[in-house]
JSON list of C-alpha atoms in Angstrom, two decimals:
[
{"chain": "A", "resi": 276, "resn": "MET", "atom": "CA", "xyz": [-20.08, 8.90, 15.70]},
{"chain": "A", "resi": 277, "resn": "SER", "atom": "CA", "xyz": [-17.06, 6.88, 14.52]},
{"chain": "A", "resi": 278, "resn": "GLU", "atom": "CA", "xyz": [-13.55, 8.45, 14.04]},
{"chain": "A", "resi": 279, "resn": "GLU", "atom": "CA", "xyz": [-12.00, 8.21, 10.57]},
{"chain": "A", "resi": 280, "resn": "LYS", "atom": "CA", "xyz": [-9.55, 5.47, 9.74]},
{"chain": "A", "resi": 281, "resn": "THR", "atom": "CA", "xyz": [-6.02, 6.99, 9.25]},
{"chain": "A", "resi": 282, "resn": "TYR", "atom": "CA", "xyz": [-3.76, 5.81, 6.66]},
{"chain": "A", "resi": 283, "resn": "PRO", "atom": "CA", "xyz": [0.13, 5.92, 7.80]},
{"chain": "A", "resi": 284, "resn": "MET", "atom": "CA", "xyz": [2.23, 5.97, 4.93]},
{"chain": "A", "resi": 285, "resn": "THR", "atom": "CA", "xyz": [5.64, 7.19, 3.89]},
{"chain": "A", "resi": 286, "resn": "THR", "atom": "CA", "xyz": [5.92, 10.68, 1.94]},
{"chain": "A", "resi": 287, "resn": "GLU", "atom": "CA", "xyz": [6.96, 8.55, -1.07]},
{"chain": "A", "resi": 288, "resn": "GLY", "atom": "CA", "xyz": [3.83, 6.65, -0.75]},
{"chain": "A", "resi": 289, "resn": "ARG", "atom": "CA", "xyz": [1.59, 9.99, -0.47]},
{"chain": "A", "resi": 290, "resn": "ASP", "atom": "CA", "xyz": [3.50, 11.15, -3.54]},
{"chain": "A", "resi": 291, "resn": "LYS", "atom": "CA", "xyz": [2.77, 7.99, -5.48]},
{"chain": "A", "resi": 292, "resn": "LEU", "atom": "CA", "xyz": [-1.06, 7.83, -4.51]},
{"chain": "A", "resi": 293, "resn": "GLN", "atom": "CA", "xyz": [-1.33, 11.42, -5.37]},
{"chain": "A", "resi": 294, "resn": "ALA", "atom": "CA", "xyz": [0.60, 10.75, -9.00]},
{"chain": "A", "resi": 295, "resn": "GLU", "atom": "CA", "xyz": [-2.03, 7.81, -9.43]},
{"chain": "A", "resi": 296, "resn": "LEU", "atom": "CA", "xyz": [-5.01, 10.11, -8.39]},
{"chain": "A", "resi": 297, "resn": "ASP", "atom": "CA", "xyz": [-3.87, 12.74, -10.73]},
{"chain": "A", "resi": 298, "resn": "ASP", "atom": "CA", "xyz": [-3.48, 10.22, -13.94]},
{"chain": "A", "resi": 299, "resn": "LEU", "atom": "CA", "xyz": [-7.15, 8.88, -13.19]},
{"chain": "A", "resi": 300, "resn": "ILE", "atom": "CA", "xyz": [-8.66, 12.35, -13.26]},
{"chain": "A", "resi": 301, "resn": "ALA", "atom": "CA", "xyz": [-6.42, 13.78, -15.95]},
{"chain": "A", "resi": 302, "resn": "ASN", "atom": "CA", "xyz": [-6.14, 10.98, -18.21]},
{"chain": "A", "resi": 303, "resn": "GLN", "atom": "CA", "xyz": [-8.28, 7.90, -17.64]},
{"chain": "A", "resi": 304, "resn": "ARG", "atom": "CA", "xyz": [-11.36, 9.50, -16.82]},
{"chain": "A", "resi": 305, "resn": "PRO", "atom": "CA", "xyz": [-11.47, 11.55, -19.88]},
{"chain": "A", "resi": 306, "resn": "GLU", "atom": "CA", "xyz": [-10.47, 8.45, -22.17]},
{"chain": "A", "resi": 307, "resn": "ILE", "atom": "CA", "xyz": [-13.33, 6.33, -20.78]},
{"chain": "A", "resi": 308, "resn": "THR", "atom": "CA", "xyz": [-15.77, 9.41, -21.39]},
{"chain": "A", "resi": 309, "resn": "LYS", "atom": "CA", "xyz": [-14.55, 9.20, -24.92]},
{"chain": "A", "resi": 310, "resn": "ARG", "atom": "CA", "xyz": [-14.84, 5.48, -25.12]},
{"chain": "A", "resi": 311, "resn": "ILE", "atom": "CA", "xyz": [-18.64, 5.57, -23.88]},
{"chain": "A", "resi": 312, "resn": "GLN", "atom": "CA", "xyz": [-19.49, 8.41, -26.42]},
{"chain": "A", "resi": 313, "resn": "ILE", "atom": "CA", "xyz": [-18.24, 6.25, -29.16]},
{"chain": "A", "resi": 314, "resn": "ALA", "atom": "CA", "xyz": [-19.77, 3.03, -28.08]},
{"chain": "A", "resi": 315, "resn": "ARG", "atom": "CA", "xyz": [-22.87, 5.03, -28.03]},
{"chain": "A", "resi": 316, "resn": "SER", "atom": "CA", "xyz": [-22.94, 6.30, -31.50]},
{"chain": "A", "resi": 317, "resn": "TYR", "atom": "CA", "xyz": [-23.09, 2.48, -32.30]},
{"chain": "A", "resi": 318, "resn": "GLY", "atom": "CA", "xyz": [-26.74, 2.32, -31.39]},
{"chain": "A", "resi": 319, "resn": "ASP", "atom": "CA", "xyz": [-28.75, -0.05, -29.36]},
{"chain": "A", "resi": 320, "resn": "LEU", "atom": "CA", "xyz": [-27.09, 0.09, -25.97]},
{"chain": "A", "resi": 321, "resn": "SER", "atom": "CA", "xyz": [-28.79, -3.27, -24.71]},
{"chain": "A", "resi": 322, "resn": "GLU", "atom": "CA", "xyz": [-26.19, -5.38, -26.91]},
{"chain": "A", "resi": 323, "resn": "ASN", "atom": "CA", "xyz": [-23.21, -2.98, -27.09]},
{"chain": "A", "resi": 324, "resn": "SER", "atom": "CA", "xyz": [-20.39, -4.91, -25.25]},
{"chain": "A", "resi": 325, "resn": "GLU", "atom": "CA", "xyz": [-18.26, -1.92, -25.85]},
{"chain": "A", "resi": 326, "resn": "TYR", "atom": "CA", "xyz": [-20.48, 0.53, -23.87]},
{"chain": "A", "resi": 327, "resn": "GLN", "atom": "CA", "xyz": [-20.66, -1.87, -21.16]},
{"chain": "A", "resi": 328, "resn": "SER", "atom": "CA", "xyz": [-17.12, -2.61, -20.75]},
{"chain": "A", "resi": 329, "resn": "ALA", "atom": "CA", "xyz": [-16.42, 1.41, -20.82]},
{"chain": "A", "resi": 330, "resn": "LYS", "atom": "CA", "xyz": [-18.98, 1.79, -18.10]},
{"chain": "A", "resi": 331, "resn": "ASP", "atom": "CA", "xyz": [-17.84, -0.98, -16.03]},
{"chain": "A", "resi": 332, "resn": "GLU", "atom": "CA", "xyz": [-14.19, 0.64, -16.29]},
{"chain": "A", "resi": 333, "resn": "GLN", "atom": "CA", "xyz": [-15.70, 3.95, -15.57]},
{"chain": "A", "resi": 334, "resn": "ALA", "atom": "CA", "xyz": [-17.43, 2.44, -12.55]},
{"chain": "A", "resi": 335, "resn": "PHE", "atom": "CA", "xyz": [-13.87, 0.88, -11.23]},
{"chain": "A", "resi": 336, "resn": "VAL", "atom": "CA", "xyz": [-12.05, 4.43, -11.99]},
{"chain": "A", "resi": 337, "resn": "GLU", "atom": "CA", "xyz": [-14.36, 6.44, -10.30]},
{"chain": "A", "resi": 338, "resn": "GLY", "atom": "CA", "xyz": [-14.46, 4.33, -7.16]},
{"chain": "A", "resi": 339, "resn": "ARG", "atom": "CA", "xyz": [-10.67, 4.04, -7.06]},
{"chain": "A", "resi": 340, "resn": "ILE", "atom": "CA", "xyz": [-10.89, 7.92, -7.08]},
{"chain": "A", "resi": 341, "resn": "GLN", "atom": "CA", "xyz": [-12.90, 8.51, -4.11]},
{"chain": "A", "resi": 342, "resn": "THR", "atom": "CA", "xyz": [-10.87, 5.72, -2.37]},
{"chain": "A", "resi": 343, "resn": "ILE", "atom": "CA", "xyz": [-7.53, 7.68, -3.18]},
{"chain": "A", "resi": 344, "resn": "LYS", "atom": "CA", "xyz": [-9.09, 11.04, -2.15]},
{"chain": "A", "resi": 345, "resn": "LYS", "atom": "CA", "xyz": [-10.20, 9.50, 1.53]},
{"chain": "A", "resi": 346, "resn": "MET", "atom": "CA", "xyz": [-6.85, 7.95, 1.98]},
{"chain": "A", "resi": 347, "resn": "LEU", "atom": "CA", "xyz": [-5.27, 11.10, 1.01]},
{"chain": "A", "resi": 348, "resn": "GLU", "atom": "CA", "xyz": [-7.56, 13.24, 3.45]},
{"chain": "A", "resi": 349, "resn": "ASN", "atom": "CA", "xyz": [-6.91, 10.91, 6.19]},
{"chain": "A", "resi": 350, "resn": "VAL", "atom": "CA", "xyz": [-3.02, 10.06, 5.55]},
{"chain": "A", "resi": 351, "resn": "GLU", "atom": "CA", "xyz": [-0.68, 10.04, 8.36]},
{"chain": "A", "resi": 352, "resn": "ILE", "atom": "CA", "xyz": [2.92, 10.35, 7.46]},
{"chain": "A", "resi": 353, "resn": "ILE", "atom": "CA", "xyz": [5.14, 8.22, 9.14]},
{"chain": "A", "resi": 354, "resn": "ASP", "atom": "CA", "xyz": [8.05, 9.95, 10.95]},
{"chain": "A", "resi": 355, "resn": "SER", "atom": "CA", "xyz": [10.88, 7.77, 11.10]},
{"chain": "A", "resi": 356, "resn": "ASN", "atom": "CA", "xyz": [12.74, 10.03, 13.22]},
{"chain": "A", "resi": 357, "resn": "ALA", "atom": "CA", "xyz": [10.40, 9.54, 16.08]},
{"chain": "A", "resi": 358, "resn": "THR", "atom": "CA", "xyz": [12.20, 6.65, 17.43]},
{"chain": "A", "resi": 359, "resn": "THR", "atom": "CA", "xyz": [16.00, 5.94, 18.20]},
{"chain": "A", "resi": 360, "resn": "GLU", "atom": "CA", "xyz": [17.89, 4.92, 15.35]},
{"chain": "A", "resi": 361, "resn": "ASP", "atom": "CA", "xyz": [18.26, 1.18, 16.12]},
{"chain": "A", "resi": 362, "resn": "GLU", "atom": "CA", "xyz": [14.69, 0.76, 16.73]},
{"chain": "A", "resi": 363, "resn": "VAL", "atom": "CA", "xyz": [12.49, -0.83, 14.08]},
{"chain": "A", "resi": 364, "resn": "SER", "atom": "CA", "xyz": [9.39, 1.16, 13.28]},
{"chain": "A", "resi": 365, "resn": "LEU", "atom": "CA", "xyz": [7.02, 2.60, 10.47]},
{"chain": "A", "resi": 366, "resn": "GLY", "atom": "CA", "xyz": [9.23, 3.81, 7.87]},
{"chain": "A", "resi": 367, "resn": "LYS", "atom": "CA", "xyz": [12.58, 2.05, 8.55]},
{"chain": "A", "resi": 368, "resn": "THR", "atom": "CA", "xyz": [14.14, -0.91, 6.82]},
{"chain": "A", "resi": 369, "resn": "VAL", "atom": "CA", "xyz": [15.17, -3.57, 8.75]},
{"chain": "A", "resi": 370, "resn": "THR", "atom": "CA", "xyz": [17.34, -6.61, 8.24]},
{"chain": "A", "resi": 371, "resn": "PHE", "atom": "CA", "xyz": [16.70, -9.96, 9.99]},
{"chain": "A", "resi": 372, "resn": "LYS", "atom": "CA", "xyz": [17.38, -13.43, 9.98]},
{"chain": "A", "resi": 373, "resn": "GLU", "atom": "CA", "xyz": [15.51, -16.74, 10.87]},
{"chain": "A", "resi": 374, "resn": "LEU", "atom": "CA", "xyz": [17.21, -18.48, 13.42]},
{"chain": "A", "resi": 375, "resn": "PRO", "atom": "CA", "xyz": [19.29, -20.85, 13.63]},
{"chain": "A", "resi": 376, "resn": "ASP", "atom": "CA", "xyz": [20.97, -20.11, 10.77]},
{"chain": "A", "resi": 377, "resn": "GLU", "atom": "CA", "xyz": [18.87, -18.66, 7.56]},
{"chain": "A", "resi": 378, "resn": "GLU", "atom": "CA", "xyz": [20.03, -16.20, 5.30]},
{"chain": "A", "resi": 379, "resn": "PRO", "atom": "CA", "xyz": [19.12, -12.73, 5.95]},
{"chain": "A", "resi": 380, "resn": "GLU", "atom": "CA", "xyz": [16.07, -10.97, 4.79]},
{"chain": "A", "resi": 381, "resn": "THR", "atom": "CA", "xyz": [15.70, -7.11, 4.29]},
{"chain": "A", "resi": 382, "resn": "TYR", "atom": "CA", "xyz": [12.05, -5.26, 4.49]},
{"chain": "A", "resi": 383, "resn": "THR", "atom": "CA", "xyz": [11.00, -1.74, 4.68]},
{"chain": "A", "resi": 384, "resn": "ILE", "atom": "CA", "xyz": [8.15, -1.38, 7.16]},
{"chain": "A", "resi": 385, "resn": "VAL", "atom": "CA", "xyz": [5.00, 0.80, 5.64]},
{"chain": "A", "resi": 386, "resn": "GLY", "atom": "CA", "xyz": [1.43, 1.29, 6.04]},
{"chain": "A", "resi": 387, "resn": "SER", "atom": "CA", "xyz": [-1.01, -1.21, 4.59]},
{"chain": "A", "resi": 388, "resn": "VAL", "atom": "CA", "xyz": [-1.70, 1.08, 1.58]},
{"chain": "A", "resi": 389, "resn": "GLU", "atom": "CA", "xyz": [1.98, 1.13, 0.30]},
{"chain": "A", "resi": 390, "resn": "ALA", "atom": "CA", "xyz": [2.81, -2.86, 0.98]},
{"chain": "A", "resi": 391, "resn": "ASP", "atom": "CA", "xyz": [4.16, -4.63, -1.71]},
{"chain": "A", "resi": 392, "resn": "PRO", "atom": "CA", "xyz": [6.29, -7.99, -0.39]},
{"chain": "A", "resi": 393, "resn": "LEU", "atom": "CA", "xyz": [7.74, -8.46, -3.80]},
{"chain": "A", "resi": 394, "resn": "ALA", "atom": "CA", "xyz": [9.27, -4.85, -3.98]},
{"chain": "A", "resi": 395, "resn": "GLY", "atom": "CA", "xyz": [10.42, -5.53, 0.00]},
{"chain": "A", "resi": 396, "resn": "LYS", "atom": "CA", "xyz": [7.55, -3.52, 1.46]},
{"chain": "A", "resi": 397, "resn": "ILE", "atom": "CA", "xyz": [5.80, -5.15, 4.22]},
{"chain": "A", "resi": 398, "resn": "SER", "atom": "CA", "xyz": [2.66, -3.88, 6.01]},
{"chain": "A", "resi": 399, "resn": "ASN", "atom": "CA", "xyz": [3.05, -2.35, 9.35]},
{"chain": "A", "resi": 400, "resn": "GLU", "atom": "CA", "xyz": [-0.12, -4.93, 10.07]},
{"chain": "A", "resi": 401, "resn": "SER", "atom": "CA", "xyz": [1.50, -7.95, 9.18]},
{"chain": "A", "resi": 402, "resn": "PRO", "atom": "CA", "xyz": [2.38, -10.37, 11.67]},
{"chain": "A", "resi": 403, "resn": "MET", "atom": "CA", "xyz": [6.24, -9.89, 11.05]},
{"chain": "A", "resi": 404, "resn": "ALA", "atom": "CA", "xyz": [6.10, -6.13, 11.33]},
{"chain": "A", "resi": 405, "resn": "THR", "atom": "CA", "xyz": [3.77, -6.37, 14.19]},
{"chain": "A", "resi": 406, "resn": "ALA", "atom": "CA", "xyz": [6.39, -8.38, 16.00]},
{"chain": "A", "resi": 407, "resn": "LEU", "atom": "CA", "xyz": [9.44, -6.43, 15.41]},
{"chain": "A", "resi": 408, "resn": "ILE", "atom": "CA", "xyz": [8.05, -2.79, 15.65]},
{"chain": "A", "resi": 409, "resn": "GLY", "atom": "CA", "xyz": [9.48, -1.80, 18.66]},
{"chain": "A", "resi": 410, "resn": "LYS", "atom": "CA", "xyz": [12.46, -3.94, 18.88]},
{"chain": "A", "resi": 411, "resn": "LYS", "atom": "CA", "xyz": [16.08, -2.88, 18.41]},
{"chain": "A", "resi": 412, "resn": "VAL", "atom": "CA", "xyz": [19.46, -4.31, 16.67]},
{"chain": "A", "resi": 413, "resn": "ASN", "atom": "CA", "xyz": [20.34, -7.68, 18.24]},
{"chain": "A", "resi": 414, "resn": "ASP", "atom": "CA", "xyz": [17.05, -8.41, 19.89]},
{"chain": "A", "resi": 415, "resn": "THR", "atom": "CA", "xyz": [15.71, -12.04, 19.03]},
{"chain": "A", "resi": 416, "resn": "VAL", "atom": "CA", "xyz": [11.78, -11.89, 18.47]},
{"chain": "A", "resi": 417, "resn": "ALA", "atom": "CA", "xyz": [9.24, -14.62, 18.35]},
{"chain": "A", "resi": 418, "resn": "VAL", "atom": "CA", "xyz": [7.19, -14.28, 14.91]},
{"chain": "A", "resi": 419, "resn": "PRO", "atom": "CA", "xyz": [3.66, -15.82, 15.07]},
{"chain": "A", "resi": 420, "resn": "LEU", "atom": "CA", "xyz": [2.78, -17.82, 11.88]},
{"chain": "A", "resi": 421, "resn": "PRO", "atom": "CA", "xyz": [-0.78, -18.40, 10.82]},
{"chain": "A", "resi": 422, "resn": "ASN", "atom": "CA", "xyz": [-0.24, -21.85, 11.62]},
{"chain": "A", "resi": 423, "resn": "GLY", "atom": "CA", "xyz": [0.22, -21.13, 15.25]},
{"chain": "A", "resi": 424, "resn": "ILE", "atom": "CA", "xyz": [3.77, -22.22, 15.02]},
{"chain": "A", "resi": 425, "resn": "ASN", "atom": "CA", "xyz": [6.34, -19.03, 16.17]},
{"chain": "A", "resi": 426, "resn": "ILE", "atom": "CA", "xyz": [9.58, -18.78, 14.35]},
{"chain": "A", "resi": 427, "resn": "ASN", "atom": "CA", "xyz": [12.50, -16.78, 15.87]},
{"chain": "A", "resi": 428, "resn": "VAL", "atom": "CA", "xyz": [14.38, -14.18, 13.90]},
{"chain": "A", "resi": 429, "resn": "GLN", "atom": "CA", "xyz": [17.34, -11.94, 15.02]},
{"chain": "A", "resi": 430, "resn": "ILE", "atom": "CA", "xyz": [17.38, -8.35, 14.19]},
{"chain": "A", "resi": 431, "resn": "LEU", "atom": "CA", "xyz": [20.58, -7.33, 12.17]},
{"chain": "A", "resi": 432, "resn": "GLU", "atom": "CA", "xyz": [20.32, -3.99, 11.05]},
{"chain": "A", "resi": 433, "resn": "VAL", "atom": "CA", "xyz": [17.93, -0.97, 11.37]},
{"chain": "A", "resi": 434, "resn": "LYS", "atom": "CA", "xyz": [18.07, 1.85, 9.01]},
{"chain": "A", "resi": 435, "resn": "LYS", "atom": "CA", "xyz": [16.29, 4.70, 7.75]}
]
């Protein structure tokens, strides 16, 4: 018997997933059902692109509903208070710079479900976060890149 995968995330991330689930169930699912009913009224379903499109969208939405339900059932809320204030951990925002003299970068480390690098949120499973987690302000950390080369970064600030 295999253990269920847990999904680490912040309270904000869980709430966002719950809102998406609520929208899928309350709004998108009924809208797709209406579209299917209307498309059925057009007759021959074998050549009915509206019907096929709505059925495809229905399958996607139902799959997404099941995925989100599973994530929410196995969510592990990140407690950023479980570590010292200056230690990098899930749920904390870390500012670092690549050595010797690059510009500082700031990211919040979140579970993979919430990751959005363009919004400044990186997955705890990313090479950068994996290297930084557990380290403290002023530490210099070697971060492995996919090409096999390491870059060195210095942690400048950690905050909740």
